Amino acid sequence: MDNKNVNTIEKNWLNTIFCLYILSYVLPIGKIFNIPVQKICICLFVAVSGYIFIKLNDWKSIVRTSKLEIVVLISGALWCVVSWLQGCEYSVECASLLYLSFIMFLIILHLIKENLLDLHKIMRCLFWMMLAKIIAKIILEVIFLCKLIQYEVLYQLYIQIFNVEAIMMTMKLGSLTFVRVQSTSDILVIGLLPFFLLLPEIRRSKKFWLTVLLAIYTMIVYSRLYMVEFASFMVLLLLFEWKYISKKVRYIGIGGAVLTSFIWFKPIFKIVQYRFFSAKVVESDSVRQIQIQELTKGISEAPLFGHGMGSYLPNLIRSTTAPFSYEAEYLSFLYQFGLIGFVMIILGIISVYIKEIWQYVKYNNIQIKLFTLLCLAWMLARPIFNPSFYGIQNGFYVIGLLLINAYFNIENNNSKMVKVQDNLGAQIR
């Protein structure tokens, strides 16, 4: 519905700030030269949204339709206060990192319901943000391959410019040495860009080059989870597009792949072998195994209510800035919140995400449904291996799913309306 209580200027401000917020994800953690660009955008967005909600004066209907959301928010607030009183020094920081994305998700959800977000403009910003991240990664890799910058210098530049210690590693492939530069928001490109390959208005040639760029990006980021997720999307996409590909193109494609396999098979095999089965992988997995063992012991000591929000193992700290964050994230939640807190807070957050996104997914076509279900499956799987719930970088993954499904939902409704009007016009004629 179009809300007459909000004027055009207010809508434009709201959408401009939100688009700037989306574009801030080009930066690894939303900072440049120690300026918190992303946090500034979030504060402005929350302030303008709050003003608009007050102007709408529709709190009763929001409260009436948000009972589960309110329970989840109150549960987290109670856990935070009780944990702080018990001496958990990181309880407030943990709560803020856990709930910031959740609150942003709820604000965006209600703005979509009030028809106050320009989803066409937002989708364009989302696309250009992800394309900029891909191009930046590729340029960085080319510069490194040409030996115009050294590994140590690149590492220091990330600290000085973006205020982040990037996750880096090098890998030799024949005479070439590649660099892997990974940041938390890389998941956005892997998980959200494939949806743009389903847009009917994008030509197949452009879809092909987007797929190639996405594949290169996945190899530069060099995450096992992202590689498998990318492969899953590509298998689904191939199944969707197979019937539209002529037999001639199919035969040429399959034949070309077989004939050129002597060029690409060996390096690809080495990359997969190194990333999934090398000594470094064994070492990394052994760290996760130690975390699992120690966290499991801690859970057995306080199974129902946990050790408190923000609590951690003093002898097993993964991050000095957020010591409560572990690769085995689900177990770390059970360690902090216990079984009761895990159900009320973590499963509560997940239930809200799925419930609200499904309101749009159920009206979309089968391709969008399957892509969304795949994204949600990976969202639920990631905390087994990697931190995924904390912070706005991880949280935008699910916000992006909401925006994309709402956009496709509107587009489907518009196309149906056009068909109805065409049929009606034909009948009148």
Short mmCIF file of C-alpha atoms in Angstrom, two decimals:
data_model
loop_
_atom_site.label_atom_id
_atom_site.label_comp_id
_atom_site.label_asym_id
_atom_site.label_seq_id
_atom_site.Cartn_x
_atom_site.Cartn_y
_atom_site.Cartn_z
CA MET A 1 0.00 0.00 0.00
CA ASP A 2 1.09 3.61 -0.61
CA ASN A 3 1.24 5.46 2.70
CA LYS A 4 0.04 9.04 2.35
CA ASN A 5 1.37 10.05 5.78
CA VAL A 6 4.95 9.99 4.48
CA ASN A 7 5.88 12.58 1.85
CA THR A 8 8.17 12.08 -1.15
CA ILE A 9 11.14 13.91 0.40
CA GLU A 10 11.10 11.61 3.45
CA LYS A 11 10.91 8.52 1.22
CA ASN A 12 13.82 9.79 -0.88
CA TRP A 13 15.95 10.40 2.21
CA LEU A 14 15.14 6.96 3.56
CA ASN A 15 16.00 5.21 0.29
CA THR A 16 19.14 7.27 -0.34
CA ILE A 17 20.53 6.43 3.12
CA PHE A 18 19.63 2.77 2.69
CA CYS A 19 21.35 2.62 -0.71
CA LEU A 20 24.49 4.21 0.79
CA TYR A 21 24.33 1.60 3.53
CA ILE A 22 24.22 -1.19 0.92
CA LEU A 23 27.13 0.33 -1.02
CA SER A 24 29.18 0.46 2.21
CA TYR A 25 29.51 -3.34 1.96
CA VAL A 26 32.12 -2.77 -0.74
CA LEU A 27 34.43 -2.04 2.21
CA PRO A 28 35.65 -5.19 4.06
CA ILE A 29 34.12 -4.19 7.42
CA GLY A 30 32.42 -0.91 6.50
CA LYS A 31 35.35 1.33 7.49
CA ILE A 32 37.78 3.41 5.46
CA PHE A 33 40.67 5.34 7.05
CA ASN A 34 39.08 4.56 10.43
CA ILE A 35 35.82 6.31 9.43
CA PRO A 36 32.92 3.97 10.34
CA VAL A 37 30.95 4.61 7.12
CA GLN A 38 28.61 1.67 7.65
CA LYS A 39 27.81 2.54 11.28
CA ILE A 40 27.06 6.14 10.29
CA CYS A 41 24.65 4.89 7.59
CA ILE A 42 22.98 2.51 10.08
CA CYS A 43 22.49 5.28 12.67
CA LEU A 44 20.99 7.63 10.05
CA PHE A 45 18.78 4.87 8.66
CA VAL A 46 17.47 3.88 12.11
CA ALA A 47 16.84 7.57 12.98
CA VAL A 48 14.89 8.29 9.77
CA SER A 49 12.99 4.97 10.04
CA GLY A 50 12.09 5.74 13.67
CA TYR A 51 10.80 9.19 12.68
CA ILE A 52 8.67 7.65 9.91
CA PHE A 53 7.25 4.94 12.19
CA ILE A 54 6.30 7.61 14.75
CA LYS A 55 4.65 9.61 11.98
CA LEU A 56 2.73 6.55 10.78
CA ASN A 57 1.49 5.94 14.35
CA ASP A 58 0.83 2.28 13.59
CA TRP A 59 2.46 0.72 16.67
CA LYS A 60 -0.57 -1.35 17.68
CA SER A 61 -0.67 -3.32 14.41
CA ILE A 62 3.13 -3.80 14.48
CA VAL A 63 3.00 -5.17 18.05
CA ARG A 64 -0.02 -7.34 17.21
CA THR A 65 1.75 -9.00 14.27
CA SER A 66 5.19 -9.27 15.96
CA LYS A 67 4.61 -11.43 19.03
CA LEU A 68 7.44 -13.91 18.26
CA GLU A 69 9.85 -11.05 17.49
CA ILE A 70 9.04 -9.36 20.80
CA VAL A 71 9.60 -12.62 22.74
CA VAL A 72 13.02 -13.05 21.07
CA LEU A 73 14.04 -9.44 21.84
CA ILE A 74 12.89 -9.61 25.47
CA SER A 75 14.64 -12.98 25.97
CA GLY A 76 17.93 -11.54 24.70
CA ALA A 77 17.60 -8.42 26.85
CA LEU A 78 16.94 -10.50 29.99
CA TRP A 79 19.86 -12.83 29.26
CA CYS A 80 22.13 -9.83 28.71
CA VAL A 81 21.15 -8.09 31.98
CA VAL A 82 21.38 -11.27 34.09
CA SER A 83 24.74 -12.18 32.51
CA TRP A 84 26.11 -8.69 33.17
CA LEU A 85 24.99 -8.89 36.82
CA GLN A 86 26.76 -12.26 37.07
CA GLY A 87 30.02 -10.65 35.92
CA CYS A 88 30.12 -11.46 32.16
CA GLU A 89 32.06 -8.41 30.94
CA TYR A 90 31.26 -9.02 27.25
CA SER A 91 27.49 -9.50 27.67
CA VAL A 92 26.49 -6.11 26.22
CA GLU A 93 28.91 -6.41 23.29
CA CYS A 94 27.69 -9.93 22.57
CA ALA A 95 24.04 -8.81 22.64
CA SER A 96 24.72 -5.86 20.32
CA LEU A 97 26.59 -8.02 17.79
CA LEU A 98 23.89 -10.69 17.91
CA TYR A 99 20.84 -8.42 17.72
CA LEU A 100 21.93 -5.54 15.43
CA SER A 101 21.21 -7.50 12.24
CA PHE A 102 17.98 -8.85 13.73
CA ILE A 103 16.72 -5.34 14.52
CA MET A 104 17.74 -4.06 11.07
CA PHE A 105 15.90 -7.02 9.53
CA LEU A 106 12.70 -6.13 11.42
CA ILE A 107 12.90 -2.42 10.49
CA ILE A 108 13.44 -3.25 6.80
CA LEU A 109 10.61 -5.81 6.91
CA HIS A 110 8.07 -3.23 8.16
CA LEU A 111 9.30 -0.60 5.68
CA ILE A 112 8.70 -3.11 2.85
CA LYS A 113 5.22 -3.85 4.19
CA GLU A 114 4.48 -0.10 4.23
CA ASN A 115 5.76 0.16 0.63
CA LEU A 116 8.34 2.78 1.66
CA LEU A 117 11.45 1.17 0.11
CA ASP A 118 12.21 1.55 -3.59
CA LEU A 119 13.12 -2.09 -4.26
CA HIS A 120 14.09 -1.42 -7.89
CA LYS A 121 16.70 1.14 -6.85
CA ILE A 122 17.83 -1.08 -3.97
CA MET A 123 18.32 -4.08 -6.28
CA ARG A 124 20.48 -1.94 -8.59
CA CYS A 125 22.62 -0.80 -5.64
CA LEU A 126 22.90 -4.38 -4.43
CA PHE A 127 24.08 -5.53 -7.85
CA TRP A 128 26.67 -2.74 -8.29
CA MET A 129 27.97 -3.26 -4.76
CA MET A 130 28.62 -6.95 -5.45
CA LEU A 131 30.10 -6.27 -8.88
CA ALA A 132 32.47 -3.67 -7.33
CA LYS A 133 33.61 -6.25 -4.74
CA ILE A 134 34.32 -8.77 -7.51
CA ILE A 135 36.26 -6.31 -9.68
CA ALA A 136 38.26 -5.04 -6.67
CA LYS A 137 39.27 -8.60 -5.72
CA ILE A 138 40.30 -9.43 -9.30
CA ILE A 139 42.35 -6.22 -9.68
CA LEU A 140 44.07 -6.97 -6.37
CA GLU A 141 44.91 -10.51 -7.53
CA VAL A 142 46.29 -9.27 -10.87
CA ILE A 143 48.46 -6.67 -9.12
CA PHE A 144 49.83 -9.37 -6.82
CA LEU A 145 50.44 -11.80 -9.69
CA CYS A 146 52.35 -9.08 -11.57
CA LYS A 147 54.49 -8.63 -8.42
CA LEU A 148 53.57 -4.96 -8.17
CA ILE A 149 52.82 -5.44 -4.48
CA GLN A 150 54.23 -7.78 -1.84
CA TYR A 151 52.22 -9.91 0.58
CA GLU A 152 53.38 -8.01 3.69
CA VAL A 153 52.66 -4.62 2.07
CA LEU A 154 49.17 -5.77 1.05
CA TYR A 155 48.47 -6.94 4.60
CA GLN A 156 49.56 -3.59 6.04
CA LEU A 157 47.50 -1.66 3.49
CA TYR A 158 44.36 -3.48 4.63
CA ILE A 159 45.08 -2.46 8.22
CA GLN A 160 45.87 1.17 7.34
CA ILE A 161 43.05 1.77 4.83
CA PHE A 162 40.24 -0.53 5.98
CA ASN A 163 41.20 -0.97 9.65
CA VAL A 164 40.98 -4.75 9.42
CA GLU A 165 43.42 -7.63 9.64
CA ALA A 166 42.44 -9.45 6.45
CA ILE A 167 42.48 -13.24 6.34
CA MET A 168 45.24 -13.92 3.83
CA MET A 169 47.25 -16.84 2.54
CA THR A 170 49.32 -17.59 -0.55
CA MET A 171 49.21 -20.60 -2.82
CA LYS A 172 51.62 -21.73 -5.54
CA LEU A 173 50.25 -23.12 -8.78
CA GLY A 174 53.17 -23.96 -11.05
CA SER A 175 55.27 -20.83 -11.44
CA LEU A 176 52.46 -18.55 -10.24
CA THR A 177 51.82 -17.50 -6.64
CA PHE A 178 48.25 -16.44 -5.83
CA VAL A 179 47.01 -14.56 -2.80
CA ARG A 180 43.78 -15.26 -0.96
CA VAL A 181 42.13 -12.20 0.62
CA GLN A 182 38.98 -13.02 2.57
CA SER A 183 36.61 -10.79 4.54
CA THR A 184 33.35 -11.50 6.36
CA SER A 185 31.08 -9.86 3.78
CA ASP A 186 32.35 -12.11 0.94
CA ILE A 187 29.39 -14.40 1.63
CA LEU A 188 27.07 -11.71 0.22
CA VAL A 189 28.48 -12.08 -3.30
CA ILE A 190 28.47 -15.89 -3.22
CA GLY A 191 24.95 -16.12 -1.81
CA LEU A 192 23.09 -13.18 -3.40
CA LEU A 193 24.57 -12.60 -6.87
CA PRO A 194 23.22 -15.93 -8.27
CA PHE A 195 19.68 -14.51 -7.92
CA PHE A 196 20.53 -11.88 -10.55
CA LEU A 197 21.24 -14.72 -12.99
CA LEU A 198 17.50 -15.52 -12.80
CA LEU A 199 16.39 -12.06 -13.96
CA PRO A 200 14.70 -12.47 -17.38
CA GLU A 201 15.74 -8.99 -18.57
CA ILE A 202 19.47 -9.86 -18.38
CA ARG A 203 20.76 -11.39 -21.63
CA ARG A 204 22.31 -14.87 -21.54
CA SER A 205 25.68 -13.50 -22.68
CA LYS A 206 25.77 -11.18 -19.64
CA LYS A 207 24.68 -14.04 -17.38
CA PHE A 208 27.57 -16.11 -18.71
CA TRP A 209 30.16 -13.42 -17.92
CA LEU A 210 28.62 -12.80 -14.50
CA THR A 211 28.97 -16.53 -13.80
CA VAL A 212 32.63 -16.45 -14.88
CA LEU A 213 33.34 -13.43 -12.64
CA LEU A 214 31.58 -15.15 -9.73
CA ALA A 215 33.68 -18.30 -10.26
CA ILE A 216 36.92 -16.26 -10.27
CA TYR A 217 35.80 -14.42 -7.13
CA THR A 218 35.04 -17.72 -5.38
CA MET A 219 38.54 -19.03 -6.16
CA ILE A 220 40.18 -15.81 -4.91
CA VAL A 221 38.21 -15.91 -1.64
CA TYR A 222 39.22 -19.58 -1.48
CA SER A 223 36.80 -20.77 1.19
CA ARG A 224 35.78 -24.43 1.16
CA LEU A 225 32.23 -23.57 2.18
CA TYR A 226 31.91 -20.89 -0.52
CA MET A 227 33.26 -23.25 -3.19
CA VAL A 228 30.65 -25.88 -2.38
CA GLU A 229 27.90 -23.24 -2.16
CA PHE A 230 28.91 -21.81 -5.55
CA ALA A 231 28.90 -25.31 -7.08
CA SER A 232 25.41 -25.93 -5.63
CA PHE A 233 24.05 -22.76 -7.24
CA MET A 234 25.66 -23.60 -10.59
CA VAL A 235 24.16 -27.12 -10.65
CA LEU A 236 20.69 -25.66 -10.01
CA LEU A 237 21.21 -22.93 -12.62
CA LEU A 238 22.32 -25.47 -15.22
CA LEU A 239 19.18 -27.53 -14.54
CA PHE A 240 17.01 -24.41 -14.96
CA GLU A 241 18.70 -23.31 -18.20
CA TRP A 242 19.29 -26.75 -19.78
CA LYS A 243 16.01 -26.87 -21.71
CA TYR A 244 16.68 -23.43 -23.23
CA ILE A 245 20.11 -24.47 -24.57
CA SER A 246 20.07 -25.81 -28.13
CA LYS A 247 21.46 -29.29 -28.79
CA LYS A 248 24.24 -27.81 -30.92
CA VAL A 249 25.43 -25.57 -28.08
CA ARG A 250 25.19 -28.47 -25.61
CA TYR A 251 27.38 -30.71 -27.77
CA ILE A 252 29.89 -27.93 -28.42
CA GLY A 253 30.05 -27.09 -24.71
CA ILE A 254 30.50 -30.69 -23.54
CA GLY A 255 32.99 -31.45 -26.33
CA GLY A 256 34.98 -28.28 -25.64
CA ALA A 257 35.14 -29.10 -21.93
CA VAL A 258 36.42 -32.62 -22.66
CA LEU A 259 38.96 -31.51 -25.27
CA THR A 260 40.38 -28.73 -23.07
CA SER A 261 40.40 -30.85 -19.89
CA PHE A 262 44.16 -31.44 -20.26
CA ILE A 263 44.59 -27.67 -19.66
CA TRP A 264 42.21 -26.99 -16.78
CA PHE A 265 41.73 -30.33 -14.97
CA LYS A 266 45.18 -30.57 -13.34
CA PRO A 267 45.30 -27.02 -11.85
CA ILE A 268 41.67 -27.26 -10.67
CA PHE A 269 42.40 -30.66 -9.11
CA LYS A 270 45.45 -29.21 -7.30
CA ILE A 271 43.43 -26.26 -5.99
CA VAL A 272 40.67 -28.51 -4.63
CA GLN A 273 43.21 -30.96 -3.17
CA TYR A 274 45.14 -28.15 -1.46
CA ARG A 275 42.02 -26.41 -0.09
CA PHE A 276 40.24 -29.54 1.16
CA PHE A 277 42.96 -32.07 2.04
CA SER A 278 46.28 -30.28 2.67
CA ALA A 279 48.22 -30.13 5.97
CA LYS A 280 46.97 -26.57 6.59
CA VAL A 281 43.38 -27.78 6.36
CA VAL A 282 44.10 -30.60 8.82
CA GLU A 283 45.65 -28.07 11.21
CA SER A 284 42.65 -25.74 10.90
CA ASP A 285 40.18 -28.58 11.46
CA SER A 286 42.15 -29.77 14.50
CA VAL A 287 41.63 -26.31 16.08
CA ARG A 288 37.88 -26.69 15.51
CA GLN A 289 38.02 -30.15 17.08
CA ILE A 290 39.68 -28.77 20.22
CA GLN A 291 36.99 -26.06 20.41
CA ILE A 292 34.25 -28.67 20.11
CA GLN A 293 35.73 -30.81 22.89
CA GLU A 294 36.22 -27.91 25.30
CA LEU A 295 32.87 -26.26 24.59
CA THR A 296 31.10 -29.63 25.02
CA LYS A 297 32.70 -29.99 28.47
CA GLY A 298 31.53 -26.49 29.39
CA ILE A 299 27.99 -27.20 28.20
CA SER A 300 27.77 -30.28 30.42
CA GLU A 301 28.61 -28.07 33.44
CA ALA A 302 25.64 -25.70 32.84
CA PRO A 303 23.29 -27.41 30.36
CA LEU A 304 20.04 -25.49 30.97
CA PHE A 305 20.97 -21.81 31.36
CA GLY A 306 24.61 -21.76 30.23
CA HIS A 307 27.49 -19.69 31.58
CA GLY A 308 26.03 -16.32 30.56
CA MET A 309 25.84 -14.18 27.44
CA GLY A 310 29.34 -13.23 26.30
CA SER A 311 31.07 -15.95 28.34
CA TYR A 312 34.02 -17.81 26.82
CA LEU A 313 36.76 -20.36 27.55
CA PRO A 314 39.69 -18.41 29.09
CA ASN A 315 42.27 -20.85 27.74
CA LEU A 316 40.80 -21.01 24.26
CA ILE A 317 40.30 -17.51 22.87
CA ARG A 318 39.77 -17.22 19.11
CA SER A 319 39.52 -13.41 18.98
CA THR A 320 40.81 -10.88 21.50
CA THR A 321 38.11 -8.34 20.51
CA ALA A 322 35.25 -10.89 20.65
CA PRO A 323 36.49 -13.86 22.73
CA PHE A 324 32.97 -15.37 22.85
CA SER A 325 33.08 -16.02 19.08
CA TYR A 326 34.12 -19.51 17.96
CA GLU A 327 34.14 -21.50 14.71
CA ALA A 328 31.82 -24.04 16.36
CA GLU A 329 29.25 -21.28 16.78
CA TYR A 330 26.20 -23.37 17.68
CA LEU A 331 28.16 -25.00 20.51
CA SER A 332 29.37 -21.58 21.69
CA PHE A 333 25.72 -20.47 21.88
CA LEU A 334 24.82 -23.55 23.93
CA TYR A 335 27.83 -22.80 26.17
CA GLN A 336 26.63 -19.22 26.72
CA PHE A 337 22.83 -19.58 26.81
CA GLY A 338 22.26 -23.22 27.72
CA LEU A 339 19.52 -25.26 26.09
CA ILE A 340 16.70 -22.94 27.23
CA GLY A 341 18.44 -19.78 26.04
CA PHE A 342 19.46 -21.44 22.77
CA VAL A 343 15.83 -22.30 21.99
CA MET A 344 14.46 -18.89 23.00
CA ILE A 345 17.17 -16.72 21.42
CA ILE A 346 18.98 -18.52 18.59
CA LEU A 347 16.13 -20.73 17.36
CA GLY A 348 13.82 -17.76 17.93
CA ILE A 349 15.92 -15.54 15.63
CA ILE A 350 16.11 -18.28 12.98
CA SER A 351 12.32 -18.83 13.20
CA VAL A 352 11.63 -15.12 12.66
CA TYR A 353 13.95 -15.01 9.64
CA ILE A 354 12.36 -18.05 7.99
CA LYS A 355 8.77 -17.04 8.85
CA GLU A 356 9.07 -13.52 7.45
CA ILE A 357 11.09 -14.39 4.34
CA TRP A 358 8.66 -17.21 3.55
CA GLN A 359 5.82 -14.66 3.33
CA TYR A 360 7.43 -13.53 0.06
CA VAL A 361 9.10 -16.77 -1.05
CA LYS A 362 5.82 -18.70 -1.25
CA TYR A 363 4.52 -16.45 -4.04
CA ASN A 364 7.72 -16.59 -6.13
CA ASN A 365 8.52 -19.07 -8.90
CA ILE A 366 10.24 -22.41 -8.36
CA GLN A 367 13.72 -21.09 -9.29
CA ILE A 368 13.61 -18.33 -6.67
CA LYS A 369 12.16 -20.77 -4.12
CA LEU A 370 14.99 -23.28 -4.64
CA PHE A 371 17.73 -20.62 -4.59
CA THR A 372 16.28 -19.14 -1.38
CA LEU A 373 15.97 -22.55 0.30
CA LEU A 374 19.58 -23.27 -0.67
CA CYS A 375 20.69 -19.94 0.86
CA LEU A 376 18.74 -20.62 4.05
CA ALA A 377 20.24 -24.12 4.25
CA TRP A 378 23.76 -22.67 4.00
CA MET A 379 22.83 -20.00 6.55
CA LEU A 380 21.89 -22.78 8.99
CA ALA A 381 24.94 -24.91 8.11
CA ARG A 382 27.62 -22.21 8.38
CA PRO A 383 27.56 -21.88 12.21
CA ILE A 384 28.69 -25.51 12.42
CA PHE A 385 32.04 -24.49 10.86
CA ASN A 386 32.32 -20.67 11.01
CA PRO A 387 31.01 -17.66 12.95
CA SER A 388 27.89 -16.49 11.11
CA PHE A 389 25.40 -14.79 13.44
CA TYR A 390 27.51 -12.00 14.91
CA GLY A 391 27.75 -8.55 13.33
CA ILE A 392 26.07 -6.68 10.51
CA GLN A 393 28.46 -8.12 7.90
CA ASN A 394 27.10 -11.63 8.40
CA GLY A 395 23.58 -10.37 9.06
CA PHE A 396 23.10 -8.65 5.72
CA TYR A 397 23.03 -12.09 4.07
CA VAL A 398 19.54 -12.72 5.43
CA ILE A 399 18.48 -9.08 4.91
CA GLY A 400 19.51 -9.46 1.27
CA LEU A 401 17.37 -12.59 0.95
CA LEU A 402 14.38 -10.64 2.28
CA LEU A 403 14.94 -7.74 -0.15
CA ILE A 404 15.44 -10.03 -3.17
CA ASN A 405 12.35 -12.13 -2.47
CA ALA A 406 10.23 -9.04 -1.84
CA TYR A 407 11.46 -7.61 -5.16
CA PHE A 408 10.68 -10.77 -7.14
CA ASN A 409 7.32 -10.96 -5.38
CA ILE A 410 6.41 -7.44 -6.54
CA GLU A 411 7.66 -8.16 -10.06
CA ASN A 412 5.52 -11.33 -10.24
CA ASN A 413 2.45 -9.40 -9.07
CA ASN A 414 3.09 -6.66 -11.64
CA SER A 415 3.49 -9.17 -14.48
CA LYS A 416 0.28 -10.93 -13.43
CA MET A 417 -1.54 -7.58 -13.39
CA VAL A 418 -0.25 -6.76 -16.88
CA LYS A 419 -1.47 -10.17 -18.15
CA VAL A 420 -4.91 -9.57 -16.61
CA GLN A 421 -5.10 -6.13 -18.19
CA ASP A 422 -4.01 -7.53 -21.58
CA ASN A 423 -6.63 -10.30 -21.38
CA LEU A 424 -9.30 -7.78 -20.36
CA GLY A 425 -8.28 -5.49 -23.21
CA ALA A 426 -8.46 -8.37 -25.68
CA GLN A 427 -11.95 -9.27 -24.46
CA ILE A 428 -13.13 -5.65 -24.80
CA ARG A 429 -11.69 -5.42 -28.31
#
